Amino acid sequence: MATDKSLRNVVAKGFAGTNSERDFTIKVDVTGLSPATTYYYAFYYRGKKSIIGRTRTTPKKAEADQLRFAVVSCSNYQAGYFNAYARIAERKDLDAVIHLGDYIYEYASGAGTYGFDSSRLDRSHIPDAEILELIDYRTRYSLYRLDADLIAAHQQHPFIPVWDDHESANDAYKDGAENHNEGEGLWEDRKSISKKVWFEWMPVRETADESIYRTISYGNLADLIMVDTRLEGREIQPTSILDTVEYKTLLGEEQRDWLVNELTTSDAKWKIIGNQVIFSQLNVGFAATDENGAPALTNPNAITAVESIFVDIWDGYPKERRFLINAIEENKIDNVVILTGDFHSTFAFDVTNTPVVYPNPFAGNLPTPSPSYDGATGAGSVAIEFATPSVTSANFDENVGPDLSAAFELSFNNPIAAIGGLNYNPHMKYVDLDQHGYFVLDIKENAAQADWYFVNILDKDDEAETFGQGWYSMDTENLLQRAKGKSTEKEIQPDLAPNGLINAIEEDADNLVVFSAYPNPVRKGGVLYLNMALLSPSEVKISLMDFFRTRKVDLLSEDLSAGNYTFSLDVPVVRRGIYLLQTETSDGEKVVKKIVIR
């Protein structure tokens, strides 16, 4: 580890080992480093050097005057290209990337599966079945971590992650999951496997009890409090919004009390909670319809039906939410910022117990103004919440169509003329249901601001990034205001690590597409799976060469029609090292991928 990107000024070095028990992943916890410092690092093995990574340490007390984090979640490999990670990798002044979960998705590949698109077969999940066993989860993480944009983001920035549900199974809770079904084994086994592999592949210190809630101090300026709203203590979700009368816990009693203690004892200016699911009240009764699809905004059964769609978020656990909001208010805790993922949408909220009275039975079950919160001024807000859009996972327009999504977006937090100008969500200050990307959280002594950035996920070569909006809260005000523009970047921006990654060496190939070669690394004498497609018939030859292309071993030669193919290739017994897997058509098109044989 060094202070310069050329690794000349080395400040720490040592040896570490790994093996198959941890899927040949490796972590080094370097001690004795200076605070608030950017470092560069690399690994060496048998004369080979890795690409150079870049990381940054946290500041000590009274040493931080500005912090900047990229906040992301929900990166479904099948749904599109990780252009958000690519843009994050280009930023020089971030302290870290906060990942709020759904780093992978557990679903199968193929028609009818979540996020699958036959026009992007290069983004198909491997393995192609739903992941259940240890090898499945390890394979899926490896697939994601072979993505060049995700590699680049990890190369340039430290990550601070928590898991959400798709790291194990959809809508998970401590005792089960919506997507863990009969015939898929014991939930406790699957949950244990998913945790083990997450700790193997993610840059997180491992804990004896596999808990992930923790506080990271950023000096006098901020405490980053990461929580687990999935596997630690969450009780099963209610099936109806009417079933929220009884107290249900999302955190578990021990974690809930720990969180309150972290908030009340923190002496940092800003208390930032890294949370997976929407915390603030989310009222969707404006979308209530009867059995014929006609609007039914005053019909209690229709309201219950539509509101019960969203019970996997804190709305399904309102008593525990009220407990936490009351703790913030009663203890006079200022500057609480809640960060949220999971919902594949952009939101900014004032946090309050009662944004509106809804449904109000004395007003035809419509919303009426709150006695304790003023949406126009923000009075009554005790904290703020920022929700990040997905990196790629389906947004509202991709799920329900652009027209209905636009209607939802307009109705969420605007006065609705048809019902006398009533607003279902006056505490929701910003909403975007259709765009993918991330936000940058900028923390200064006097303000905390979120700036949203959006990207195209359907074109891997699209380097464009658009700025959405910025929203901020001033010190001690605990309410949101619209920013005139982006927050200011840091004056000092350490160099990015050298761009030395070559994940695939692809020569011009119009007829040939090689999606993946897995596993990588692969054992000598083992089996390598190659996924490819031909757009028109051709003879295809697959061969293995040493890195300098001086020796060549033919693995396959076949005349193929147009279509998609998966080949199982026997790996020859050769010396360990880096090799080139070449796929070539009869008209001279070639695709070469780097393969590590161990």
XYZ file of C-alpha atoms in Angstrom, residues 102-559:
458
model
C -29.483 -5.778 -3.913
C -25.899 -5.942 -5.115
C -26.850 -9.165 -6.923
C -30.177 -10.748 -7.854
C -30.998 -14.376 -7.172
C -33.366 -14.982 -10.089
C -32.937 -17.406 -12.974
C -32.257 -16.398 -16.566
C -34.491 -16.913 -19.573
C -37.862 -15.811 -20.908
C -40.286 -14.805 -18.182
C -37.672 -14.338 -15.459
C -37.163 -11.060 -13.650
C -35.240 -8.528 -15.713
C -34.415 -10.880 -18.578
C -34.356 -9.266 -22.020
C -33.647 -11.386 -25.088
C -32.171 -8.330 -26.809
C -29.365 -8.289 -24.232
C -28.271 -11.899 -24.036
C -24.831 -10.700 -23.024
C -26.431 -9.775 -19.679
C -27.980 -13.168 -18.914
C -27.581 -14.546 -15.416
C -25.104 -17.350 -14.773
C -25.967 -19.904 -13.551
C -29.180 -19.712 -15.536
C -31.276 -21.241 -12.738
C -32.303 -19.539 -9.491
C -29.371 -19.647 -7.093
C -29.809 -21.913 -4.071
C -26.544 -23.703 -3.277
C -23.110 -22.461 -2.261
C -21.651 -22.843 -5.754
C -24.658 -20.979 -7.198
C -24.208 -17.902 -5.021
C -20.445 -17.878 -5.581
C -20.936 -18.159 -9.338
C -23.444 -15.296 -9.384
C -21.135 -12.969 -7.437
C -18.284 -13.879 -9.766
C -20.443 -13.018 -12.782
C -21.267 -9.590 -11.383
C -17.667 -8.924 -10.374
C -16.469 -9.676 -13.906
C -18.410 -6.623 -15.095
C -15.822 -4.022 -16.124
C -17.824 -1.052 -14.774
C -18.351 -2.648 -11.373
C -14.667 -3.599 -11.256
C -13.780 0.028 -12.008
C -16.025 1.360 -9.224
C -14.436 -1.015 -6.703
C -10.984 -0.181 -8.041
C -11.376 3.564 -7.456
C -13.395 3.757 -4.226
C -13.962 1.951 -0.952
C -17.456 0.440 -0.699
C -19.602 0.500 2.445
C -22.321 -2.097 1.774
C -25.254 -3.746 3.480
C -27.383 -6.519 2.072
C -31.051 -6.206 1.211
C -33.259 -9.103 0.120
C -31.940 -10.236 -3.275
C -28.582 -11.194 -1.831
C -30.604 -14.067 -0.339
C -34.145 -14.142 -1.820
C -36.896 -11.661 -2.669
C -38.773 -10.069 0.265
C -36.615 -11.861 2.807
C -37.156 -11.708 6.554
C -35.371 -13.560 9.352
C -37.483 -16.722 9.061
C -38.170 -16.927 5.337
C -38.685 -15.107 2.042
C -41.369 -14.647 -0.604
C -39.037 -16.265 -3.139
C -38.015 -19.240 -1.017
C -40.442 -21.962 -1.968
C -41.243 -25.574 -1.177
C -38.618 -27.880 -2.634
C -35.816 -25.333 -2.300
C -34.430 -26.709 0.949
C -34.352 -25.182 4.422
C -34.450 -21.390 4.612
C -31.855 -21.356 7.384
C -29.421 -23.187 5.085
C -30.011 -20.809 2.193
C -29.767 -17.772 4.456
C -26.499 -19.053 5.929
C -25.048 -19.690 2.456
C -26.057 -16.246 1.214
C -24.423 -14.571 4.223
C -21.235 -16.605 3.885
C -20.795 -15.730 0.205
C -21.661 -12.060 0.781
C -18.905 -11.840 3.386
C -16.507 -13.650 1.034
C -17.047 -11.275 -1.871
C -17.806 -7.927 -0.205
C -15.217 -5.563 1.351
C -16.570 -5.909 4.885
C -14.926 -7.042 8.109
C -16.431 -10.369 9.060
C -18.237 -10.715 12.381
C -18.611 -13.804 14.547
C -22.413 -13.522 14.580
C -22.642 -12.445 10.890
C -24.294 -9.155 11.857
C -23.772 -6.202 9.517
C -25.172 -3.252 11.482
C -22.335 -0.959 12.473
C -21.276 2.685 12.833
C -18.425 4.260 10.886
C -17.180 7.555 12.275
C -16.189 10.315 9.884
C -14.653 12.551 12.500
C -16.610 15.438 13.905
C -18.723 15.771 10.800
C -20.730 12.542 10.486
C -21.496 9.139 11.930
C -22.570 6.681 9.251
C -24.907 4.189 10.923
C -25.569 1.144 8.730
C -28.550 -1.026 9.667
C -29.962 -4.399 8.605
C -33.699 -4.301 7.879
C -33.752 -7.797 6.348
C -32.128 -10.742 8.061
C -31.238 -9.502 11.535
C -34.645 -9.228 13.182
C -37.389 -8.556 10.643
C -40.643 -10.380 11.310
C -42.735 -11.583 8.390
C -44.390 -8.826 6.383
C -48.118 -8.264 6.933
C -50.377 -9.394 4.116
C -52.570 -6.294 4.421
C -52.092 -2.718 5.577
C -54.894 -3.481 8.054
C -52.609 -5.990 9.801
C -50.266 -3.275 11.088
C -52.189 -2.653 14.291
C -49.977 -4.994 16.287
C -46.324 -4.071 16.860
C -44.088 -5.792 14.333
C -40.340 -5.262 14.199
C -38.222 -4.599 11.148
C -34.957 -4.324 13.073
C -35.370 -6.671 16.010
C -35.358 -5.356 19.568
C -31.581 -5.548 20.042
C -30.737 -3.676 16.832
C -33.526 -1.148 17.400
C -32.206 -0.261 20.855
C -28.656 -0.130 19.476
C -29.769 2.302 16.765
C -31.462 4.620 19.254
C -28.344 4.542 21.419
C -26.105 5.353 18.440
C -28.285 8.341 17.611
C -28.580 9.676 21.144
C -24.887 9.297 22.033
C -23.400 10.530 18.751
C -21.462 13.776 19.001
C -21.075 14.087 15.222
C -22.775 16.973 13.442
C -24.717 14.671 11.084
C -26.198 11.272 11.871
C -26.555 9.344 8.603
C -28.555 6.086 8.624
C -27.845 3.640 5.799
C -31.217 1.876 5.521
C -32.538 -0.519 2.890
C -36.262 0.230 2.464
C -38.474 3.345 2.260
C -38.785 4.755 5.785
C -41.273 7.595 5.293
C -44.989 7.112 4.882
C -45.833 6.342 1.235
C -49.491 6.954 0.479
C -50.712 5.495 -2.826
C -54.486 5.652 -2.366
C -54.752 8.004 -5.346
C -54.307 4.825 -7.444
C -57.224 2.956 -5.835
C -59.624 1.404 -8.346
C -62.724 -0.762 -8.168
C -63.163 -4.208 -9.732
C -63.823 -2.564 -13.116
C -60.660 -0.457 -12.989
C -62.519 2.806 -12.342
C -61.089 5.270 -9.771
C -62.300 4.476 -6.253
C -60.457 6.946 -4.054
C -63.039 6.829 -1.238
C -63.696 3.079 -1.281
C -62.049 1.543 1.823
C -61.632 -1.870 0.221
C -59.981 -0.378 -2.877
C -57.711 1.760 -0.695
C -56.713 -1.252 1.395
C -55.943 -3.266 -1.734
C -53.604 -0.701 -3.279
C -51.927 0.327 -0.019
C -51.283 -3.345 0.797
C -49.013 -3.653 -2.249
C -46.321 -1.744 -0.366
C -46.006 -3.486 2.994
C -42.421 -4.719 2.531
C -41.251 -1.183 3.401
C -41.569 0.612 6.765
C -45.272 1.178 6.017
C -45.717 -2.476 7.002
C -44.103 -1.740 10.383
C -45.576 1.669 11.346
C -45.391 1.251 15.116
C -41.631 0.688 15.058
C -41.245 3.651 12.694
C -43.211 5.816 15.097
C -41.006 4.570 17.948
C -37.882 5.754 16.124
C -39.338 9.097 15.034
C -40.484 9.748 18.603
C -37.002 8.870 19.901
C -35.463 11.432 17.515
C -37.980 14.085 18.508
C -38.020 13.438 22.266
C -34.229 13.364 22.501
C -33.967 16.517 20.351
C -31.583 14.838 17.907
C -30.837 17.157 15.010
C -29.435 16.417 11.559
C -30.604 12.847 11.027
C -30.324 11.831 7.356
C -31.860 8.524 6.243
C -30.491 6.918 3.066
C -32.718 4.425 1.276
C -32.510 1.964 -1.625
C -34.752 -0.951 -2.703
C -37.600 0.962 -4.398
C -35.934 1.612 -7.798
C -37.065 5.244 -7.633
C -35.890 8.689 -6.618
C -37.469 10.302 -3.564
C -36.694 13.073 -1.090
C -38.816 13.279 2.077
C -39.301 15.338 5.157
C -39.577 12.748 7.930
C -42.590 13.139 10.214
C -45.036 10.920 12.036
C -48.163 12.300 10.384
C -47.590 13.958 7.004
C -51.364 13.820 6.409
C -54.342 12.282 8.141
C -55.012 9.348 5.826
C -57.294 7.676 5.203
C -59.541 10.081 7.094
C -62.934 8.354 7.643
C -64.494 11.749 8.361
C -63.464 13.033 4.933
C -64.537 10.143 2.718
C -61.280 8.295 3.371
C -59.341 11.035 1.579
C -56.196 12.672 3.000
C -56.591 15.817 5.078
C -53.909 18.191 6.400
C -51.814 17.044 9.324
C -52.169 18.727 12.726
C -48.414 18.317 13.322
C -46.746 18.890 9.938
C -46.940 21.735 7.428
C -46.033 20.600 3.924
C -45.540 24.176 2.705
C -42.977 25.171 5.331
C -41.680 21.797 6.537
C -42.568 22.662 10.131
C -42.934 19.435 12.109
C -40.284 17.515 10.187
C -37.719 15.855 12.479
C -35.336 14.345 9.909
C -34.866 13.941 6.158
C -34.750 10.939 3.807
C -33.069 10.492 0.416
C -33.879 7.453 -1.765
C -31.584 6.385 -4.593
C -32.853 5.106 -7.939
C -31.762 1.682 -9.118
C -28.535 1.083 -10.961
C -30.479 -1.056 -13.457
C -33.453 -2.799 -11.794
C -36.894 -2.143 -13.284
C -38.484 1.229 -12.579
C -42.189 2.101 -12.656
C -42.229 2.798 -16.394
C -40.635 -0.573 -17.092
C -43.135 -2.333 -14.838
C -46.420 -0.558 -15.579
C -45.674 1.442 -18.742
C -44.630 5.089 -19.234
C -48.148 6.586 -19.274
C -49.280 5.064 -15.987
C -45.892 5.796 -14.450
C -46.179 9.460 -15.440
C -49.634 9.623 -13.870
C -48.263 8.097 -10.672
C -45.359 10.529 -10.615
C -47.691 13.503 -10.991
C -50.158 12.282 -8.362
C -47.679 11.221 -5.690
C -46.981 14.637 -4.170
C -49.061 17.229 -6.045
C -52.495 18.618 -5.196
C -55.174 16.646 -7.061
C -57.806 19.006 -8.437
C -60.480 16.307 -8.675
C -60.529 15.946 -4.884
C -60.278 19.596 -3.921
C -56.533 20.028 -4.261
C -55.675 17.465 -1.589
C -52.096 16.118 -1.523
C -51.431 12.509 -0.501
C -47.719 13.047 0.213
C -46.900 16.683 1.032
C -43.735 15.503 2.800
C -42.405 14.063 -0.488
C -40.413 16.898 -2.002
C -38.917 15.170 -5.047
C -39.966 12.109 -7.030
C -38.745 10.440 -10.216
C -40.085 6.987 -11.010
C -38.465 6.292 -14.383
C -34.735 6.969 -14.332
C -31.724 4.903 -13.286
C -28.590 6.156 -11.601
C -27.413 7.240 -8.172
C -27.035 10.290 -5.958
C -24.075 12.043 -4.429
C -24.489 12.878 -0.750
C -22.529 16.012 0.141
C -22.000 16.734 3.841
C -20.676 20.049 5.152
C -20.852 21.727 8.554
C -23.819 23.850 7.565
C -25.774 21.558 5.227
C -26.375 18.070 3.849
C -27.350 17.828 0.172
C -28.261 15.012 -2.212
C -27.659 15.467 -5.956
C -29.294 12.908 -8.279
C -27.606 11.767 -11.485
C -29.238 9.633 -14.176
C -27.809 7.352 -16.868
C -28.904 5.213 -19.805
C -28.762 1.474 -19.018
C -29.578 0.101 -22.486
C -26.408 1.187 -24.309
C -23.137 0.070 -22.757
C -21.252 2.722 -24.737
C -23.405 5.634 -23.562
C -21.205 7.802 -21.344
C -23.803 10.537 -20.820
C -24.929 11.529 -17.352
C -27.698 14.023 -16.575
C -28.232 15.984 -13.381
C -31.719 15.703 -11.921
C -32.225 17.872 -8.857
C -30.487 18.700 -5.609
C -32.212 18.880 -2.208
C -30.634 19.929 1.077
C -31.228 20.499 4.777
C -29.483 23.221 6.754
C -27.852 22.471 10.099
C -30.512 21.908 12.835
C -33.436 22.689 10.482
C -34.306 19.020 9.739
C -36.336 19.834 6.614
C -35.720 19.915 2.887
C -35.221 22.795 0.482
C -34.614 22.717 -3.281
C -31.033 23.517 -4.237
C -30.300 25.919 -7.086
C -27.737 23.509 -8.492
C -25.211 20.821 -7.679
C -23.234 20.823 -4.451
C -19.625 21.974 -4.743
C -16.939 19.354 -5.275
C -13.914 19.109 -3.029
C -10.980 21.349 -3.884
C -8.439 18.553 -3.430
C -9.145 15.543 -5.625
C -6.510 12.783 -5.494
C -5.660 11.074 -8.772
C -7.617 8.033 -9.834
C -5.777 4.725 -9.935
C -4.234 3.874 -13.316
C -6.677 2.458 -15.829
C -5.039 -0.911 -16.331
C -7.992 -3.272 -16.600
C -8.425 -5.447 -19.664
C -11.330 -7.766 -18.983
C -11.800 -8.801 -22.585
C -9.661 -8.192 -25.651
C -12.274 -7.908 -28.374
C -11.361 -7.355 -31.998
C -13.951 -6.218 -34.515
C -16.671 -8.866 -34.541
C -20.077 -8.252 -36.065
C -21.236 -11.856 -36.374
C -19.730 -13.259 -33.172
C -20.642 -12.384 -29.571
C -18.959 -14.066 -26.614
C -21.004 -13.401 -23.490
C -18.934 -15.073 -20.804
C -16.422 -17.738 -19.908
C -16.909 -19.233 -16.465
C -15.549 -20.109 -13.954
C -12.706 -17.645 -14.087
C -10.296 -18.588 -12.491
C -10.704 -22.221 -13.567
C -8.830 -25.275 -12.362
C -6.473 -27.062 -14.742
C -8.116 -30.323 -15.791
C -11.508 -28.786 -14.973
C -14.392 -27.598 -17.155
C -14.784 -24.109 -18.615
C -18.198 -22.958 -19.845
C -18.275 -20.600 -22.827
C -21.493 -18.744 -23.692
C -21.621 -17.253 -27.181
C -23.916 -16.336 -30.070
C -23.670 -16.313 -33.860
C -25.794 -14.013 -35.980
C -25.207 -16.078 -39.131
C -23.836 -19.595 -39.817
C -20.079 -20.094 -39.541
C -17.366 -22.514 -38.587
C -16.211 -21.722 -35.054
C -12.843 -22.617 -33.564
C -12.074 -22.218 -29.863
C -8.492 -22.391 -28.676
C -6.383 -21.670 -25.621
C -3.114 -19.755 -25.874
C -0.495 -18.657 -23.404
C -0.452 -14.961 -22.667
C 2.232 -14.253 -25.287
C 0.410 -16.324 -27.944
C 3.407 -18.615 -28.477
C 1.581 -21.869 -27.695
C -1.906 -22.858 -28.774
C -4.228 -25.726 -27.827
C -7.379 -26.311 -29.897
C -10.424 -26.994 -27.721
C -13.273 -27.113 -30.261
C -14.009 -26.799 -33.991
C -17.587 -26.982 -35.292
C -19.825 -25.742 -38.099
